[in-house]
Tab-separated table of C-alpha atoms and ligand atoms in Angstrom:
chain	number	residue	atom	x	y	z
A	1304	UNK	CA	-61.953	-29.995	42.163
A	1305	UNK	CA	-58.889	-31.654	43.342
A	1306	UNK	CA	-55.950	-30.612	42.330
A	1307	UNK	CA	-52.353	-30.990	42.763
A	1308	UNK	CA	-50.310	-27.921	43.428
A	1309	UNK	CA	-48.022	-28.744	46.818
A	1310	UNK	CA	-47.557	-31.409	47.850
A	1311	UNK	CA	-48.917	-31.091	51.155
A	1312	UNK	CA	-52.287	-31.330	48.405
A	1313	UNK	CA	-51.821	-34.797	49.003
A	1314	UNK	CA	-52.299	-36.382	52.583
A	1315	UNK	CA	-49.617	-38.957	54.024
A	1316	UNK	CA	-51.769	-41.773	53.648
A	1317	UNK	CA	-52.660	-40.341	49.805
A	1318	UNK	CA	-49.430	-40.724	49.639
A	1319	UNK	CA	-49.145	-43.934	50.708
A	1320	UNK	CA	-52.019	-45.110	48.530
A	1321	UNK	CA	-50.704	-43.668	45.350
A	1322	UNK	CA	-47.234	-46.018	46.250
A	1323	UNK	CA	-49.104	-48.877	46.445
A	1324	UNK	CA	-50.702	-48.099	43.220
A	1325	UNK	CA	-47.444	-47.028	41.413
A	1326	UNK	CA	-46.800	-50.930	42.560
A	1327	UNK	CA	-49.141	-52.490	40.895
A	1328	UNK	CA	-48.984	-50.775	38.186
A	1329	UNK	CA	-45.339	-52.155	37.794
A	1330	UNK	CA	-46.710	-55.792	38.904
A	1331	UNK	CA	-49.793	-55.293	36.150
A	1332	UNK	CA	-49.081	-53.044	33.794
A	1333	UNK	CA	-51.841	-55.040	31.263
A	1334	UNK	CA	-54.681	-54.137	33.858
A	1335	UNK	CA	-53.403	-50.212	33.494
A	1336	UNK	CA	-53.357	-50.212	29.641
A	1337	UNK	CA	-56.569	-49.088	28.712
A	1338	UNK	CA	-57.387	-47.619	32.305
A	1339	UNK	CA	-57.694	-43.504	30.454
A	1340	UNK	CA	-59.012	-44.715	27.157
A	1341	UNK	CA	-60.546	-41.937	25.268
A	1342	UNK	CA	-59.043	-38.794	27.829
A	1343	UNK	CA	-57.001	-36.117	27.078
A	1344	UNK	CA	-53.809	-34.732	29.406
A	1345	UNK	CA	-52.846	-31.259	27.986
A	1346	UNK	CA	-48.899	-30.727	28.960
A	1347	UNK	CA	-48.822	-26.793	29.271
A	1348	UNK	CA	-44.925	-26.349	29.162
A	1349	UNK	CA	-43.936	-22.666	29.622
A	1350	UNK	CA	-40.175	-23.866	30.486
A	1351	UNK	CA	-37.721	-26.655	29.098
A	1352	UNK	CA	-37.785	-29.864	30.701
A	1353	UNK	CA	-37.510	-33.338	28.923
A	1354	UNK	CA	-37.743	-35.264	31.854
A	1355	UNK	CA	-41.323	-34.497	33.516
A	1356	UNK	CA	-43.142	-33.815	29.897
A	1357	UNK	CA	-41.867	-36.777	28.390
A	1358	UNK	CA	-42.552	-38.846	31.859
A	1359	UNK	CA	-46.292	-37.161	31.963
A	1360	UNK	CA	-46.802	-37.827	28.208
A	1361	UNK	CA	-45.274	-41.460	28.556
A	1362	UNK	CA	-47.637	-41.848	31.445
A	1363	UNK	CA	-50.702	-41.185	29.774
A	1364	UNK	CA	-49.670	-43.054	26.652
A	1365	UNK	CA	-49.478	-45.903	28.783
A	1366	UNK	CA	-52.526	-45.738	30.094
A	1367	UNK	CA	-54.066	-45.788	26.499
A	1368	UNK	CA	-55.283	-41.729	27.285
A	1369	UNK	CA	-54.092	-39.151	24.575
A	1370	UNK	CA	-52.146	-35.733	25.037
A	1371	UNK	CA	-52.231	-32.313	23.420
A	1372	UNK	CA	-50.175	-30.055	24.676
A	1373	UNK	CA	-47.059	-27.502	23.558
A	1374	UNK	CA	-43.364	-27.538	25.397
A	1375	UNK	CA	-42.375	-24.029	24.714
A	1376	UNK	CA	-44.002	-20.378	25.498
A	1377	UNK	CA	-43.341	-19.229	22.312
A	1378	UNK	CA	-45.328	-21.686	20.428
A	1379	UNK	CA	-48.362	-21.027	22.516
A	1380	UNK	CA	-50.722	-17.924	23.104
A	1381	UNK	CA	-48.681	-16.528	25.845
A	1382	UNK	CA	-46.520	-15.060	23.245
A	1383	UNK	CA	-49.590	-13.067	22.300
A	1384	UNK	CA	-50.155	-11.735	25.890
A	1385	UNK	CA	-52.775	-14.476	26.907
A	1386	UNK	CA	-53.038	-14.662	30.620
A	1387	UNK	CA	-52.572	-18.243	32.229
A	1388	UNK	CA	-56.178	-17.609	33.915
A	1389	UNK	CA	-57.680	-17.428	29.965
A	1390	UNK	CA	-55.263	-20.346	28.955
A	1391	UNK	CA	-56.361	-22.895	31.889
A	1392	UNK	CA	-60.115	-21.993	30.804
A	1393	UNK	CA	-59.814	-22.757	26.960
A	1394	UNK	CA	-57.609	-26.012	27.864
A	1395	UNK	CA	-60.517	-26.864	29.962
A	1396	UNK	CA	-62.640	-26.905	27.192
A	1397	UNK	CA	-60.299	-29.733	25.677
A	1398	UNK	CA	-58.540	-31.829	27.596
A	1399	UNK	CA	-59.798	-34.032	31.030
A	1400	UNK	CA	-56.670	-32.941	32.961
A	1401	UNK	CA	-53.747	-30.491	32.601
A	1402	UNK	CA	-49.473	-30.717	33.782
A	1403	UNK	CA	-48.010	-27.081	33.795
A	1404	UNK	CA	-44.661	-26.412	34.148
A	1405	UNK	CA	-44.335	-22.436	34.465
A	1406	UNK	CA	-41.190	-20.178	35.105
A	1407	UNK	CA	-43.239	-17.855	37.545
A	1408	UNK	CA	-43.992	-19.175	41.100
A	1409	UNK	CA	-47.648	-19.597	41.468
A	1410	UNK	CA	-48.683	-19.678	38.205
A	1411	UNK	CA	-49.761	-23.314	38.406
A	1412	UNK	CA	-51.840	-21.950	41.240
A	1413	UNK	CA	-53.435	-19.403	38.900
A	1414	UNK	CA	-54.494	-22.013	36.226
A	1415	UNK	CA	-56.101	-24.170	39.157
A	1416	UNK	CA	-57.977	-21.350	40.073
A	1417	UNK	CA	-59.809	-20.847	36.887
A	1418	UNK	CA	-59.788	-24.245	35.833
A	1419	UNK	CA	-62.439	-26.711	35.596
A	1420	UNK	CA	-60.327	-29.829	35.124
A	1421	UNK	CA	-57.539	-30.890	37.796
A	1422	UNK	CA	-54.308	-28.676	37.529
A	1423	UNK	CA	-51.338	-30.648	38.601
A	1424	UNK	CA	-47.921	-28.225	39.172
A	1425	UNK	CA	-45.049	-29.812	37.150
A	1426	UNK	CA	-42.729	-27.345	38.266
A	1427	UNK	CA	-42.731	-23.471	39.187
A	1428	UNK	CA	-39.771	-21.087	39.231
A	1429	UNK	CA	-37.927	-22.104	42.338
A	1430	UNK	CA	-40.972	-22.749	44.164
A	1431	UNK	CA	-42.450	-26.405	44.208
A	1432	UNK	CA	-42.330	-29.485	42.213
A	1433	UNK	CA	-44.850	-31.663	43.322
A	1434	UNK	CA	-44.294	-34.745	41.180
A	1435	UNK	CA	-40.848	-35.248	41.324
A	1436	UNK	CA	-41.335	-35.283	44.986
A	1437	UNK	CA	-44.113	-38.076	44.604
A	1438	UNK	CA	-40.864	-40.070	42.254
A	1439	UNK	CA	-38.360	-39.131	45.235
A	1440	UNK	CA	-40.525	-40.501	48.002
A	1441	UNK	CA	-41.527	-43.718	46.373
A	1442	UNK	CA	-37.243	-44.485	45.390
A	1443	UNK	CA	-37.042	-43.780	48.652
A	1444	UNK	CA	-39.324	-46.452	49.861
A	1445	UNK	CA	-38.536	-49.107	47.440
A	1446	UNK	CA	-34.755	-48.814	48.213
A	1447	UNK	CA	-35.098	-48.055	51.699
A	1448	UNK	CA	-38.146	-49.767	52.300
A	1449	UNK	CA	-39.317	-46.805	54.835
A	1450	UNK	CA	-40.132	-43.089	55.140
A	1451	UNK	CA	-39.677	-42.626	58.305
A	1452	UNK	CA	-36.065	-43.033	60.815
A	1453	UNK	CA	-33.675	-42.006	57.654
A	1454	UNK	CA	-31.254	-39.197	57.885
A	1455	UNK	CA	-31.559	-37.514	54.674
A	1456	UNK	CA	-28.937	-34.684	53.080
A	1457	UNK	CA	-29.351	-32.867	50.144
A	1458	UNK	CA	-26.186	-31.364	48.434
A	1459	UNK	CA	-26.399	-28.344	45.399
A	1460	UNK	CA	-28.647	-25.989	44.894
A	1461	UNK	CA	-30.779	-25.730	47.948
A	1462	UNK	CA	-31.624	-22.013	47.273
A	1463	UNK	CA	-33.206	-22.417	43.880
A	1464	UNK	CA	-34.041	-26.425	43.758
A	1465	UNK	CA	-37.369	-26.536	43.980
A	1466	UNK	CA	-37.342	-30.325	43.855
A	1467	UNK	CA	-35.573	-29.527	47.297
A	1468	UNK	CA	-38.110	-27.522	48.936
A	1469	UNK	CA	-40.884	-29.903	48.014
A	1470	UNK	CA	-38.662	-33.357	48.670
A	1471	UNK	CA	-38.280	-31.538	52.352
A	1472	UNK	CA	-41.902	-30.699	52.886
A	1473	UNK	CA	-42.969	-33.696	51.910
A	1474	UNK	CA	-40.527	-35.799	54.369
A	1475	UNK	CA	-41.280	-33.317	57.371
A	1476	UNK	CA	-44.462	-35.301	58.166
A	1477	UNK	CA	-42.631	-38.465	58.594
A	1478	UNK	CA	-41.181	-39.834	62.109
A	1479	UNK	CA	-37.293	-39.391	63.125
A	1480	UNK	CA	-35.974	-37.686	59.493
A	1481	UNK	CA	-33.153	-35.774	60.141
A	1482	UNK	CA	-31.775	-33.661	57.520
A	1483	UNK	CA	-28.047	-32.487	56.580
A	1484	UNK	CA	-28.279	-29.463	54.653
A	1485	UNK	CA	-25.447	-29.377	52.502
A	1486	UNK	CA	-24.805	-25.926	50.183
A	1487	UNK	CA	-22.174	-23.557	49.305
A	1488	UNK	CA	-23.103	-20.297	51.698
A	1489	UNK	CA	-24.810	-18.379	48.816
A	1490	UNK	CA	-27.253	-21.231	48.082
A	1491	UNK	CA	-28.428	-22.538	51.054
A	1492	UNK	CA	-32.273	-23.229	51.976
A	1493	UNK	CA	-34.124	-20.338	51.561
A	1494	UNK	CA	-35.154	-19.147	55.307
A	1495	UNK	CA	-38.853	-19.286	54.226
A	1496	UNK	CA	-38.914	-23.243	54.024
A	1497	UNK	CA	-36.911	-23.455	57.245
A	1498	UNK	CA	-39.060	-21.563	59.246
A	1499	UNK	CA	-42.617	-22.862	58.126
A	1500	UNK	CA	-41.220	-26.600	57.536
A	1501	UNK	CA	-38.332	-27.518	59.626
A	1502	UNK	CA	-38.260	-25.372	62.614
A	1503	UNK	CA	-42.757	-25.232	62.657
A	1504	UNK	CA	-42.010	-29.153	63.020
A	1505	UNK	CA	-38.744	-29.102	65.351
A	1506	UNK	CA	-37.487	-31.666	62.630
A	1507	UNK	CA	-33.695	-31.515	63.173
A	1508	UNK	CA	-30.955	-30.319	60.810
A	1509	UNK	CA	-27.406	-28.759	60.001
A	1510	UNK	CA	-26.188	-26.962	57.152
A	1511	UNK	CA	-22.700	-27.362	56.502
A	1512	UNK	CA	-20.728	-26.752	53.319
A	1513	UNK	CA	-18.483	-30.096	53.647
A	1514	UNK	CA	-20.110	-32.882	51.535
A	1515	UNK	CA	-17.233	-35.590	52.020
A	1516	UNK	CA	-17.188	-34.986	55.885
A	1517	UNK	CA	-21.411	-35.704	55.852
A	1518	UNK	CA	-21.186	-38.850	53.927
A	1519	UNK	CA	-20.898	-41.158	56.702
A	1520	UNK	CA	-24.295	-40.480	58.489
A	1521	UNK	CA	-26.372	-40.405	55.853
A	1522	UNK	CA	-28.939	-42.718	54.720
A	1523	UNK	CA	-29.967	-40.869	51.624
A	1524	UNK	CA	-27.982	-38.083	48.851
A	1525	UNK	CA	-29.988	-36.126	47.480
A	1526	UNK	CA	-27.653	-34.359	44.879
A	1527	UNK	CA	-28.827	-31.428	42.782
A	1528	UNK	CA	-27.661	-29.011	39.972
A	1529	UNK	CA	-27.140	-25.411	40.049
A	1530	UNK	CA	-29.857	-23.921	38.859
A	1531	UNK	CA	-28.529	-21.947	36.012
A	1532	UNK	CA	-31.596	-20.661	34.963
A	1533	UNK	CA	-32.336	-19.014	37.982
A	1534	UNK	CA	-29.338	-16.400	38.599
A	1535	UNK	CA	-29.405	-13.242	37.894
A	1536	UNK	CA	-25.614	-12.892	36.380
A	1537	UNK	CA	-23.275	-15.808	34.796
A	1538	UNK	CA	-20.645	-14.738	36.524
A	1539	UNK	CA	-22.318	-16.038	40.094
A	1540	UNK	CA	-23.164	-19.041	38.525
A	1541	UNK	CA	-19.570	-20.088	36.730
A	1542	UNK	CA	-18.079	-19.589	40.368
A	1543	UNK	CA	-20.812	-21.729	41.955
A	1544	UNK	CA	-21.355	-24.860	39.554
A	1545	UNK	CA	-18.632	-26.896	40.144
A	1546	UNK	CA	-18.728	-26.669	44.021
A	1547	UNK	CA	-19.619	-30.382	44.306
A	1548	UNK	CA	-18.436	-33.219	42.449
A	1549	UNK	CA	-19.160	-36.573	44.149
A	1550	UNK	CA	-16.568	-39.252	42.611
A	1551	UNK	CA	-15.992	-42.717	43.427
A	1552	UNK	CA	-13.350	-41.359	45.715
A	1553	UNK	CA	-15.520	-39.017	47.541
A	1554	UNK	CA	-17.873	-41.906	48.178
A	1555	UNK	CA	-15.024	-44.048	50.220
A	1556	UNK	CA	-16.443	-43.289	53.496
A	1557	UNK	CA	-20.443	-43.617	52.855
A	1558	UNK	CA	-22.500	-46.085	53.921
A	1559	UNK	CA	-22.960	-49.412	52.203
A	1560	UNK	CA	-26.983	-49.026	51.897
A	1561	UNK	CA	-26.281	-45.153	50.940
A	1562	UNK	CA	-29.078	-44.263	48.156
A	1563	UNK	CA	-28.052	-42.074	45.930
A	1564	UNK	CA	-30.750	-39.942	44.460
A	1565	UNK	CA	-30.532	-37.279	41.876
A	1566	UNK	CA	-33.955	-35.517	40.046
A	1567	UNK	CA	-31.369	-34.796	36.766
A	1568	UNK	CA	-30.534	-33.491	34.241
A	1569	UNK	CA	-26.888	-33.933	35.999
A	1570	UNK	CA	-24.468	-31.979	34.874
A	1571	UNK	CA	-21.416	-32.414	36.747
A	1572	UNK	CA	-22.534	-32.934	40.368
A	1573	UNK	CA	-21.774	-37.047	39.946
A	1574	UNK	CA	-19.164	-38.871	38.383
A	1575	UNK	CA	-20.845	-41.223	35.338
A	1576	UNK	CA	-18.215	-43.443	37.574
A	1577	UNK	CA	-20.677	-43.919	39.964
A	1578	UNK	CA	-23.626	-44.844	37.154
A	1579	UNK	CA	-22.707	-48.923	37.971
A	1580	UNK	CA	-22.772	-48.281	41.733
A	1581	UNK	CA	-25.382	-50.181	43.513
A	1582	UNK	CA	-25.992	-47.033	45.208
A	1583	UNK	CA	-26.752	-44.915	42.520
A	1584	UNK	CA	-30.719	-44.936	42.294
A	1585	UNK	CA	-31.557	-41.700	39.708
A	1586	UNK	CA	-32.187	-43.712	36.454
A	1587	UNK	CA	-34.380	-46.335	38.777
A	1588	UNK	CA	-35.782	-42.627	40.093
A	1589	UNK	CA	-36.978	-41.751	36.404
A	1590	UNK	CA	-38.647	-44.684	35.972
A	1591	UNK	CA	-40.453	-44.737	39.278
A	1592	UNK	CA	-41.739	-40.869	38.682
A	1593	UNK	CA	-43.447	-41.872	35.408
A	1594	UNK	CA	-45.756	-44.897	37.575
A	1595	UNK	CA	-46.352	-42.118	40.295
A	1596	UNK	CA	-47.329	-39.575	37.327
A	1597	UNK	CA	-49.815	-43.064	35.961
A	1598	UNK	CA	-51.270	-43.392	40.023
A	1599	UNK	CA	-51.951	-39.382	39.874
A	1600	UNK	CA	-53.828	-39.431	36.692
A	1601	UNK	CA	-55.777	-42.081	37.784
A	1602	UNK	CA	-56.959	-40.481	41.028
A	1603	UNK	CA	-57.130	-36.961	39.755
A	1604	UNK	CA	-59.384	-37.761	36.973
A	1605	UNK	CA	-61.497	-40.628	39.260
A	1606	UNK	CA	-61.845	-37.851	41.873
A	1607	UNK	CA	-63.025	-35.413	39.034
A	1608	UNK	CA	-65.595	-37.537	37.886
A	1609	UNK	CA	-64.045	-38.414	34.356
A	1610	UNK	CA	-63.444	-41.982	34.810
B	259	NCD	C1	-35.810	-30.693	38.025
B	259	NCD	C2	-36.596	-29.420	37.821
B	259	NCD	O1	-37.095	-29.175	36.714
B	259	NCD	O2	-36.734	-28.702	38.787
B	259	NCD	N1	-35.860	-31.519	36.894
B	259	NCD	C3	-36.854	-32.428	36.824
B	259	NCD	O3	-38.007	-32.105	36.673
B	259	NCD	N2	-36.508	-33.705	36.998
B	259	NCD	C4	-34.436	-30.467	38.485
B	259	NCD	C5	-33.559	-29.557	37.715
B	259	NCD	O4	-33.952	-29.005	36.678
B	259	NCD	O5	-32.433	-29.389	38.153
């Protein structure tokens, strides 16, 4: 059973193929509409988010499947003491394909394990988030029209973003990235995805704290929020928030063909000045994720012998 739990799950030229799909899909949307007719995706939310359940759910919707699902812990066994190795079992039982999203690294992992329908990770602790990875890469091509020779930074969170380790992972097989790590000290990339990604590949990078003084070189932003969530005291986190603001002003000396990515919610990391910017690519970025999530279904269920 294929599932989709890192991203390295998926090869480069999977990759690839799901872009092209995502593509059509945009080009054809009729030919997509009744594509999961009659299948179930059960969204298995154990933690907040609007953005990826809503994108998954809007996905399936629109390719005429169906989903069942819950968006909170406390509205589903869990708050009984059901382990996620029973829940991915029953859920088997009645739905073709799951998304989790699960506050506990690994747990995603877990349901795959006892599963017998696809599993795909939407998003555990400040481990991995696969599918926001497959949305980054593809507004990456479409704006930059490449995935390889870009010099990439990523600014915020880098210790907790897990959109961050995966977005990183998921570039490091590509020729000639470069990437400008950009963090206040406490939050920079954990060491872990340093040593098995960047330095295992000899991809190059720098961490700095000084976002203004990066701007120049860079092809791609990758801007992220401090991961509230994810501290263990408020006081840490009300010191850290605010340590990047990009403004219209900041953005004086960056490139022209700069794309400006974000995987929101934003909180204050970017000026709703720069919304209008050509630049700014993180509503396109939305929209792009939810044809990925369509081009996943598709294969995971094809692959699992349910279409
Ligand atoms: C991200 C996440 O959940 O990790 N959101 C998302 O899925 N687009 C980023 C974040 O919460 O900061």
């Amino acid at each position: 059973m294929r599932h989709l739990i890192d991203i390295l799950d998926l090869s480069v030229e999977e990759i690839a193929e799901l872009m092209d799909v995502a593509s059509d899909i945009i080009e054809n949307p009729g030919s997509y509409s009744e594509a999961c007719r009659g299948k179930k995706l059960a969204t298995l939310f154990f933690e907040p988010s609007t953005r990826t359940r809503l994108s998954f759910e809007a996905a399936m919707y629109e390719l005429g499947g169906h989903v069942i699902g819950f968006s909170e812990a406390q509205s589903s066994s869990a708050s009984k003491g059901e382990s996620v190795a029973d829940t991915a079992k029953v859920i088997s039982c009645y739905a073709d394909i799951i998304a989790m999203r699960h506050p506990k690294e690994g747990a995603p992992l877990v349901a795959a394990m006892n599963a017998s329908i696809p599993v795909i990770n939407a998003g555990d602790g400040g481990h991995n988030h696969p599918t926001q990875t497959l949305a980054d890469l593809f507004t990456i091509r479409r704006e930059k029209g490449r995935l390889d020779h870009l010099t990439v930074g990523l600014c915020g969170d880098l210790k907790f973003g897990r959109t961050v380790h995966s977005l990183i992972t998921a570039l490091s097989r590509y020729e000639g990235l470069r990437f400008v790590l950009i963090s206040p000290e406490e939050l920079k990339l954990p060491s872990y995805v340093k040593k098995e990604v960047l330095k295992a590949r000899d991809i190059p990078y720098v961490q700095t704290t000084d976002l203004e003084g990066s701007l120049p070189e860079l092809d791609i932003l990758y801007m992220t929020r401090v991961q509230r969530e994810r501290f263990f005291n408020e006081e840490d986190y009300l010191r850290l928030k605010d340590s990047y603001i990009l403004t219209k002003d900041r953005l004086r000396d960056a490139r022209e063909d700069l794309s400006i990515l974000h995987p929101l919610p934003r909180v204050n990391e970017i000026s709703v000045a720069i919304d209008d910017d050509p630049r700014a690519c993180y509503f396109k970025q939305v929209l792009y994720g939810k044809y990925m999530r369509m081009a996943l279904i598709l294969k995971l269920l094809k692959e699992a012998g349910r279409l």
